[in-house]
């Protein structure tokens, strides 16, 4: 993508897509005339990008529906595009295209403007970089276009109560529900005995696992419930793996239907009623579905644990660097010295400082990449490595900044 250079381009052009790729910048004639007229009125010393971002933001606060919103939407085109490019690779399954995600995010510029005060907080670009990423993720979750879990992952995440509710909602009889619940329990016990459920995309059970599940089911085929013995299978018969798989897939389907009810038309009449439509009972769409909420809770806990693990991993990797590399990192990140200043202090050439800093970062980057590949099963593609590189840079800045804070407090 060609970066825009002039103020006129930044605040009056819009990104154009062709075949899901950037195809250049297109001027909006009205915005172009407006910014040209204003540039003639503003002193040359005030014609900076940040000046105009603050100017249009203040104008938008006074009059939200003015041209200010259009100028700021144009200004944030690049930021939105790169936020989308960084966010999309984080999801394994996605139906929306790059341009779709871009339009979803850029439409929320008013929301971003409302949350940001470029006079007091971070710049509008810095704030929107994070905000656009969050908007994309939230929108995709609400549209249910991310394949969070396959049937086997979903079944392992479920509680017995949730599965029972889903089957009852589907009109399954109590006897059949009891049979399905036992099949589900045998599956969860058998799968956990064979594999760790910590992987997001669990695979279909292999034959050995199915054998274990089948044995567990047939062993407990007669079960006590509410003080009575229920015969789940006819006497003398045993359930096989194929039947259990069929039941479990049916259970997963009913759970998805229960958590994600599908309505073909909101104007359909309510069943058994002469008045009212389905849309009359439509829930507030600001609330996420039950499944998304369950997965979000799991993701939050998983992410917290991963952050702790990465932090400890990097501290260990940092300690393995040569003393000179550790010293250079401390001078660069903790004391905030430039490479030239470090070279003068250490009495070496600047290119040597640059090379050693790059080598130290590369060593730490390799440690995270290897961890991601082994623990998260993430292939180290170019996009993934770029994302990890950004995470590493943030960690280094925060780590040495915290060291500086602790040092100041002790003094």
Coordinates of C-alpha atoms in Angstrom, one line a residue:
X1 CA 0.0 0.0 0.0
X2 CA 1.3 3.5 -0.9
X3 CA 1.2 5.7 2.2
X4 CA -0.5 9.0 1.8
X5 CA 1.9 12.0 2.1
X6 CA 0.0 15.3 1.9
X7 CA -2.6 16.7 4.2
X8 CA -4.9 16.9 1.2
X9 CA -4.6 13.1 0.6
X10 CA -4.9 12.2 4.2
X11 CA -8.2 13.9 4.8
X12 CA -9.9 13.7 1.4
X13 CA -9.1 10.3 -0.1
X14 CA -10.6 6.9 0.4
X15 CA -9.2 3.4 0.0
X16 CA -10.3 1.5 -3.1
X17 CA -10.4 -2.3 -3.3
X18 CA -10.1 -4.6 -6.3
X19 CA -10.3 -8.4 -5.9
X20 CA -9.7 -8.0 -2.2
X21 CA -6.5 -6.0 -2.7
X22 CA -5.6 -2.4 -2.2
X23 CA -6.0 -0.6 -5.6
X24 CA -5.2 3.0 -4.8
X25 CA -6.6 6.1 -3.3
X26 CA -9.7 7.9 -4.6
X27 CA -10.4 11.6 -4.0
X28 CA -13.8 12.8 -2.7
X29 CA -14.4 16.0 -4.7
X30 CA -16.3 17.7 -1.9
X31 CA -13.8 16.9 0.8
X32 CA -11.0 17.9 -1.5
X33 CA -12.5 21.4 -2.2
X34 CA -13.2 21.9 1.5
X35 CA -9.7 21.0 2.7
X36 CA -8.1 23.1 -0.1
X37 CA -10.0 26.2 1.0
X38 CA -9.1 25.7 4.7
X39 CA -5.4 25.1 3.9
X40 CA -5.3 28.6 2.5
X41 CA -6.6 30.0 5.7
X42 CA -4.3 28.1 8.2
X43 CA -0.7 29.4 8.7
X44 CA 1.9 27.1 7.3
X45 CA 3.3 26.3 10.8
X46 CA 0.0 24.7 11.7
X47 CA -0.4 22.4 8.7
X48 CA 0.6 19.2 10.6
X49 CA -1.3 15.9 10.5
X50 CA -1.9 16.0 14.2
X51 CA -3.2 19.5 14.1
X52 CA -5.8 18.6 11.5
X53 CA -6.8 15.4 13.3
X54 CA -7.5 17.5 16.5
X55 CA -9.2 20.2 14.4
X56 CA -11.7 17.9 12.7
X57 CA -12.3 16.0 16.0
X58 CA -13.3 19.2 17.7
X59 CA -15.5 20.2 14.7
X60 CA -17.2 16.8 14.9
X61 CA -17.9 17.2 18.6
X62 CA -19.7 20.5 17.9
X63 CA -21.5 19.2 14.8
X64 CA -21.5 15.4 14.5
X65 CA -23.2 15.2 11.1
X66 CA -20.9 17.8 9.4
X67 CA -18.1 17.2 6.9
X68 CA -15.8 16.7 9.9
X69 CA -16.9 13.0 10.1
X70 CA -16.1 12.4 6.5
X71 CA -12.7 14.0 6.8
X72 CA -11.9 11.8 9.8
X73 CA -13.2 8.7 8.1
X74 CA -10.9 9.4 5.2
X75 CA -8.0 10.1 7.7
X76 CA -8.5 6.7 9.4
X77 CA -8.6 4.6 6.2
X78 CA -5.0 3.4 6.5
X79 CA -5.2 2.7 10.2
X80 CA -8.4 0.7 9.7
X81 CA -6.9 -1.3 6.8
X82 CA -3.8 -2.3 8.8
X83 CA -5.9 -3.2 11.9
X84 CA -8.0 -5.5 9.7
X85 CA -4.9 -7.1 8.1
X86 CA -3.5 -7.8 11.6
X87 CA -6.8 -9.1 13.1
X88 CA -7.9 -11.5 10.3
X89 CA -5.0 -13.9 10.7
X90 CA -5.9 -14.4 14.3
X91 CA -8.9 -16.4 13.3
X92 CA -8.8 -19.9 11.7
X93 CA -12.2 -19.8 10.0
X94 CA -13.7 -16.7 8.5
X95 CA -16.4 -16.1 5.9
X96 CA -16.1 -12.4 5.7
X97 CA -13.6 -11.0 3.2
X98 CA -11.0 -8.3 3.9
X99 CA -13.1 -5.6 2.3
X100 CA -16.2 -6.8 4.4
X101 CA -14.2 -6.5 7.6
X102 CA -12.9 -3.1 6.6
X103 CA -16.4 -1.8 6.0
X104 CA -17.6 -3.2 9.3
X105 CA -14.8 -1.4 11.1
X106 CA -14.7 1.9 9.3
X107 CA -18.5 2.3 9.9
X108 CA -17.7 2.6 13.6
X109 CA -15.6 5.7 13.3
X110 CA -18.3 7.8 15.2
X111 CA -17.9 5.3 18.1
X112 CA -14.1 5.7 18.0
X113 CA -14.4 9.5 17.9
X114 CA -16.6 9.4 21.0
X115 CA -14.2 7.4 23.0
X116 CA -11.0 9.3 22.1
X117 CA -9.8 12.7 23.2
X118 CA -6.7 13.4 21.1
X119 CA -6.0 16.5 23.2
X120 CA -5.6 14.6 26.4
X121 CA -5.0 11.0 25.6
X122 CA -3.2 9.1 22.9
X123 CA -3.4 10.3 19.3
X124 CA -6.4 9.5 17.3
X125 CA -4.4 7.0 15.2
X126 CA -3.0 5.2 18.2
X127 CA -6.4 4.9 19.8
X128 CA -8.1 3.8 16.7
X129 CA -5.5 1.1 16.0
X130 CA -6.6 -0.8 19.1
X131 CA -10.3 0.2 18.7
X132 CA -10.6 -1.1 15.1
X133 CA -9.1 -4.4 16.1
X134 CA -11.7 -4.8 19.0
X135 CA -14.5 -3.7 16.7
X136 CA -13.6 -6.4 14.1
X137 CA -13.4 -9.1 16.7
X138 CA -16.7 -8.2 18.4
X139 CA -18.5 -7.8 15.1
X140 CA -17.4 -11.2 13.8
X141 CA -18.4 -12.9 17.1
X142 CA -21.8 -11.4 16.9
X143 CA -22.2 -12.5 13.3
X144 CA -21.1 -16.0 14.4
X145 CA -18.6 -16.2 11.5
X146 CA -15.8 -17.5 13.5
X147 CA -15.7 -21.3 14.0
X148 CA -14.9 -21.2 17.7
X149 CA -15.3 -24.9 18.3
X150 CA -16.1 -28.1 16.3
X151 CA -18.6 -30.6 17.6
X152 CA -16.1 -32.4 19.8
X153 CA -14.8 -29.2 21.4
X154 CA -18.3 -28.0 22.0
X155 CA -19.4 -31.3 23.7
X156 CA -16.4 -31.2 26.0
X157 CA -17.2 -27.6 27.0
X158 CA -20.8 -28.3 27.8
X159 CA -22.3 -28.9 31.2
X160 CA -24.8 -31.8 31.7
X161 CA -27.5 -29.2 32.5
X162 CA -26.9 -27.3 29.3
X163 CA -27.1 -30.4 27.2
X164 CA -30.2 -31.6 28.9
X165 CA -31.9 -28.2 28.3
X166 CA -31.0 -28.3 24.6
X167 CA -32.4 -31.8 24.2
X168 CA -35.6 -30.9 26.1
X169 CA -36.0 -27.8 23.9
X170 CA -35.7 -30.1 20.8
X171 CA -38.6 -32.2 22.1
X172 CA -36.6 -35.3 22.9
X173 CA -38.3 -37.7 25.3
X174 CA -36.9 -38.3 28.8
X175 CA -35.9 -41.9 28.0
X176 CA -33.9 -40.9 25.0
X177 CA -32.4 -37.9 26.9
X178 CA -31.1 -40.3 29.5
X179 CA -29.5 -42.4 26.8
X180 CA -27.9 -39.4 25.2
X181 CA -26.6 -38.0 28.5
X182 CA -24.9 -41.3 29.3
X183 CA -23.4 -41.3 25.8
X184 CA -22.1 -37.7 26.4
X185 CA -20.7 -38.7 29.8
X186 CA -18.9 -41.7 28.3
X187 CA -17.5 -39.5 25.5
X188 CA -16.2 -36.8 27.9
X189 CA -14.7 -39.4 30.3
X190 CA -13.2 -41.5 27.4
X191 CA -11.8 -38.5 25.5
X192 CA -10.2 -37.0 28.5
X193 CA -8.6 -40.3 29.3
X194 CA -7.0 -40.3 25.8
X195 CA -6.2 -36.7 25.2
X196 CA -5.9 -33.3 26.7
X197 CA -9.0 -31.0 26.1
X198 CA -6.8 -27.9 26.2
X199 CA -6.5 -27.6 22.4
X200 CA -9.1 -25.3 20.8
X201 CA -9.8 -27.5 17.7
X202 CA -10.2 -31.0 19.0
X203 CA -10.0 -33.8 16.5
X204 CA -12.7 -36.5 16.0
X205 CA -11.9 -39.4 18.3
X206 CA -9.7 -42.0 16.8
X207 CA -10.7 -45.7 16.9
X208 CA -8.9 -46.4 20.2
X209 CA -10.8 -43.6 21.8
X210 CA -14.1 -44.8 20.4
X211 CA -13.4 -48.2 21.8
X212 CA -12.8 -46.7 25.2
X213 CA -16.0 -44.6 24.9
X214 CA -18.1 -47.6 23.8
X215 CA -16.8 -49.7 26.7
X216 CA -17.6 -47.0 29.2
X217 CA -21.1 -46.7 27.8
X218 CA -21.9 -50.4 27.8
X219 CA -20.5 -50.9 31.2
X220 CA -22.9 -48.3 32.7
X221 CA -25.8 -49.0 30.4
X222 CA -28.0 -49.7 33.4
X223 CA -28.0 -46.6 35.6
X224 CA -29.8 -45.5 38.7
X225 CA -31.8 -42.3 38.3
X226 CA -34.2 -40.8 40.8
X227 CA -34.2 -44.1 42.7
X228 CA -35.3 -46.2 39.7
X229 CA -33.2 -48.4 37.4
X230 CA -33.6 -47.3 33.7
X231 CA -32.9 -49.7 30.9
X232 CA -31.2 -47.6 28.3
X233 CA -30.7 -50.5 25.8
X234 CA -32.8 -53.6 25.3
X235 CA -31.5 -56.6 27.3
X236 CA -28.7 -58.5 25.6
X237 CA -27.8 -55.7 23.2
X238 CA -24.7 -53.5 23.2
X239 CA -24.2 -50.1 21.7
X240 CA -21.5 -49.7 19.1
X241 CA -19.2 -46.8 18.2
X242 CA -21.1 -45.8 15.1
X243 CA -24.3 -45.4 17.0
X244 CA -22.7 -43.4 19.8
X245 CA -21.1 -41.1 17.2
X246 CA -24.5 -40.5 15.6
X247 CA -26.0 -39.7 19.0
X248 CA -23.2 -37.3 19.9
X249 CA -23.3 -35.4 16.6
X250 CA -27.1 -35.1 17.1
X251 CA -26.5 -33.7 20.6
X252 CA -24.0 -31.1 19.2
X253 CA -26.5 -30.0 16.6
X254 CA -29.3 -29.6 19.1
X255 CA -27.0 -27.6 21.4
X256 CA -26.0 -25.2 18.6
X257 CA -29.7 -24.8 17.7
X258 CA -30.5 -24.1 21.3
X259 CA -27.8 -21.6 21.8
X260 CA -28.1 -20.1 18.2
X261 CA -31.8 -20.3 17.4
X262 CA -32.4 -19.7 13.7
X263 CA -35.5 -17.8 12.5
X264 CA -36.3 -17.6 8.8
X265 CA -38.4 -14.5 9.2
X266 CA -39.0 -12.2 12.1
X267 CA -42.5 -11.5 10.8
X268 CA -43.7 -15.0 11.2
X269 CA -46.7 -15.3 13.5
X270 CA -46.2 -16.8 16.9
X271 CA -47.0 -20.5 17.0
X272 CA -50.5 -21.1 18.3
X273 CA -51.4 -17.5 18.7
X274 CA -53.6 -15.3 16.6
X275 CA -51.8 -12.1 17.3
X276 CA -48.2 -11.0 17.5
X277 CA -45.0 -11.8 15.5
X278 CA -41.7 -13.4 16.4
X279 CA -40.0 -10.0 16.3
X280 CA -42.0 -8.9 19.3
X281 CA -39.9 -11.2 21.5
X282 CA -36.6 -10.3 19.8
X283 CA -33.9 -10.0 22.5
X284 CA -31.5 -7.0 22.7
X285 CA -28.8 -7.7 20.1
X286 CA -26.2 -6.0 22.2
X287 CA -26.0 -9.2 24.3
X288 CA -23.9 -12.0 23.0
X289 CA -25.2 -15.5 22.6
X290 CA -24.8 -18.0 25.4
X291 CA -22.1 -19.9 23.4
X292 CA -20.1 -16.8 22.7
X293 CA -20.2 -15.9 26.4
X294 CA -19.0 -19.3 27.5
X295 CA -16.2 -19.2 25.0
X296 CA -15.2 -15.6 26.0
X297 CA -14.9 -16.7 29.6
X298 CA -12.7 -19.5 28.6
X299 CA -10.6 -17.3 26.3
X300 CA -10.1 -14.7 29.0
X301 CA -8.7 -17.3 31.4
X302 CA -6.6 -19.0 28.7
X303 CA -5.2 -15.7 27.5
X304 CA -4.3 -14.7 31.1
X305 CA -2.4 -18.0 31.6
X306 CA -0.7 -17.6 28.2
X307 CA 0.5 -14.1 29.0
X308 CA 2.0 -15.3 32.3
X309 CA 3.7 -18.2 30.5
X310 CA 5.1 -15.9 27.7
X311 CA 6.3 -13.5 30.4
X312 CA 8.2 -16.2 32.2
X313 CA 9.5 -17.6 29.0
X314 CA 10.9 -14.3 27.9
X315 CA 12.6 -13.6 31.2
X316 CA 14.3 -17.0 31.0
X317 CA 15.3 -16.3 27.4
X318 CA 16.6 -12.8 28.4
X319 CA 18.8 -14.3 31.1
X320 CA 20.4 -16.7 28.5
X321 CA 21.6 -13.7 26.4
X322 CA 25.2 -12.6 26.7
X323 CA 25.9 -10.0 29.3
X324 CA 26.7 -7.4 26.6
X325 CA 23.3 -8.1 24.8
X326 CA 21.5 -7.7 28.1
X327 CA 23.3 -4.4 28.8
X328 CA 22.5 -3.0 25.3
X329 CA 18.8 -3.9 25.7
X330 CA 18.8 -2.2 29.1
X331 CA 20.4 1.0 27.7
X332 CA 18.0 1.1 24.8
X333 CA 14.7 0.2 26.5
X334 CA 15.3 1.2 30.2
X335 CA 17.4 4.3 29.8
X336 CA 15.9 5.3 26.5
X337 CA 19.3 5.9 24.8
X338 CA 19.6 6.0 21.0
X339 CA 21.9 3.7 19.2
X340 CA 24.3 6.5 18.5
X341 CA 24.4 7.4 22.2
X342 CA 24.9 3.7 23.2
X343 CA 27.8 3.4 20.6
X344 CA 29.5 6.5 22.1
X345 CA 29.1 5.2 25.7
X346 CA 30.3 1.7 24.8
X347 CA 33.0 3.0 22.5
X348 CA 31.9 0.8 19.6
X349 CA 30.5 1.5 16.1
X350 CA 26.8 2.3 15.7
X351 CA 26.3 -0.6 13.3
X352 CA 27.6 -3.0 15.9
X353 CA 25.0 -1.7 18.4
X354 CA 22.3 -2.1 15.7
X355 CA 23.4 -5.6 14.8
X356 CA 23.6 -6.8 18.4
X357 CA 20.2 -5.4 19.3
X358 CA 18.7 -7.1 16.3
X359 CA 20.4 -10.4 17.2
X360 CA 19.1 -10.2 20.8
X361 CA 15.5 -9.5 19.6
X362 CA 15.8 -12.3 17.1
X363 CA 16.8 -14.7 19.8
X364 CA 13.8 -13.7 21.9
X365 CA 11.5 -13.8 18.9
X366 CA 12.7 -17.3 18.1
X367 CA 11.8 -18.4 21.7
X368 CA 8.2 -17.1 21.4
X369 CA 7.8 -18.5 17.9
X370 CA 8.9 -21.9 19.0
X371 CA 6.6 -21.8 22.1
X372 CA 3.7 -20.8 19.8
X373 CA 4.4 -23.6 17.5
X374 CA 4.7 -26.3 20.3
X375 CA 2.0 -25.0 22.7
X376 CA -0.5 -23.3 20.5
X377 CA 0.1 -25.3 17.3
X378 CA 0.4 -22.1 15.3
X379 CA 2.4 -22.3 12.1
X380 CA 5.1 -19.5 11.9
X381 CA 3.8 -17.8 8.8
X382 CA 5.1 -14.3 7.9
X383 CA 1.9 -12.7 9.3
X384 CA 2.2 -14.6 12.5
X385 CA 5.9 -13.7 12.9
X386 CA 5.1 -10.0 12.3
X387 CA 2.4 -10.2 15.0
X388 CA 4.7 -11.9 17.4
X389 CA 7.4 -9.3 16.7
X390 CA 4.9 -6.5 17.7
X391 CA 4.1 -8.4 20.9
X392 CA 7.8 -8.8 21.7
X393 CA 8.5 -5.1 21.2
X394 CA 5.6 -4.2 23.5
X395 CA 6.8 -6.7 26.1
X396 CA 10.4 -5.3 26.0
X397 CA 9.2 -1.7 26.5
X398 CA 6.9 -2.6 29.4
X399 CA 9.4 -4.9 31.0
X400 CA 12.2 -2.4 31.2
X401 CA 9.8 0.5 32.0
X402 CA 8.6 -1.5 35.0
X403 CA 12.2 -2.1 36.0
X404 CA 12.8 1.6 35.9
X405 CA 9.7 2.3 38.0
X406 CA 10.7 -0.2 40.6
X407 CA 14.2 1.2 40.8
X408 CA 12.8 4.7 41.3
X409 CA 10.4 3.5 44.1
X410 CA 13.3 1.8 45.9
X411 CA 15.3 5.0 45.8

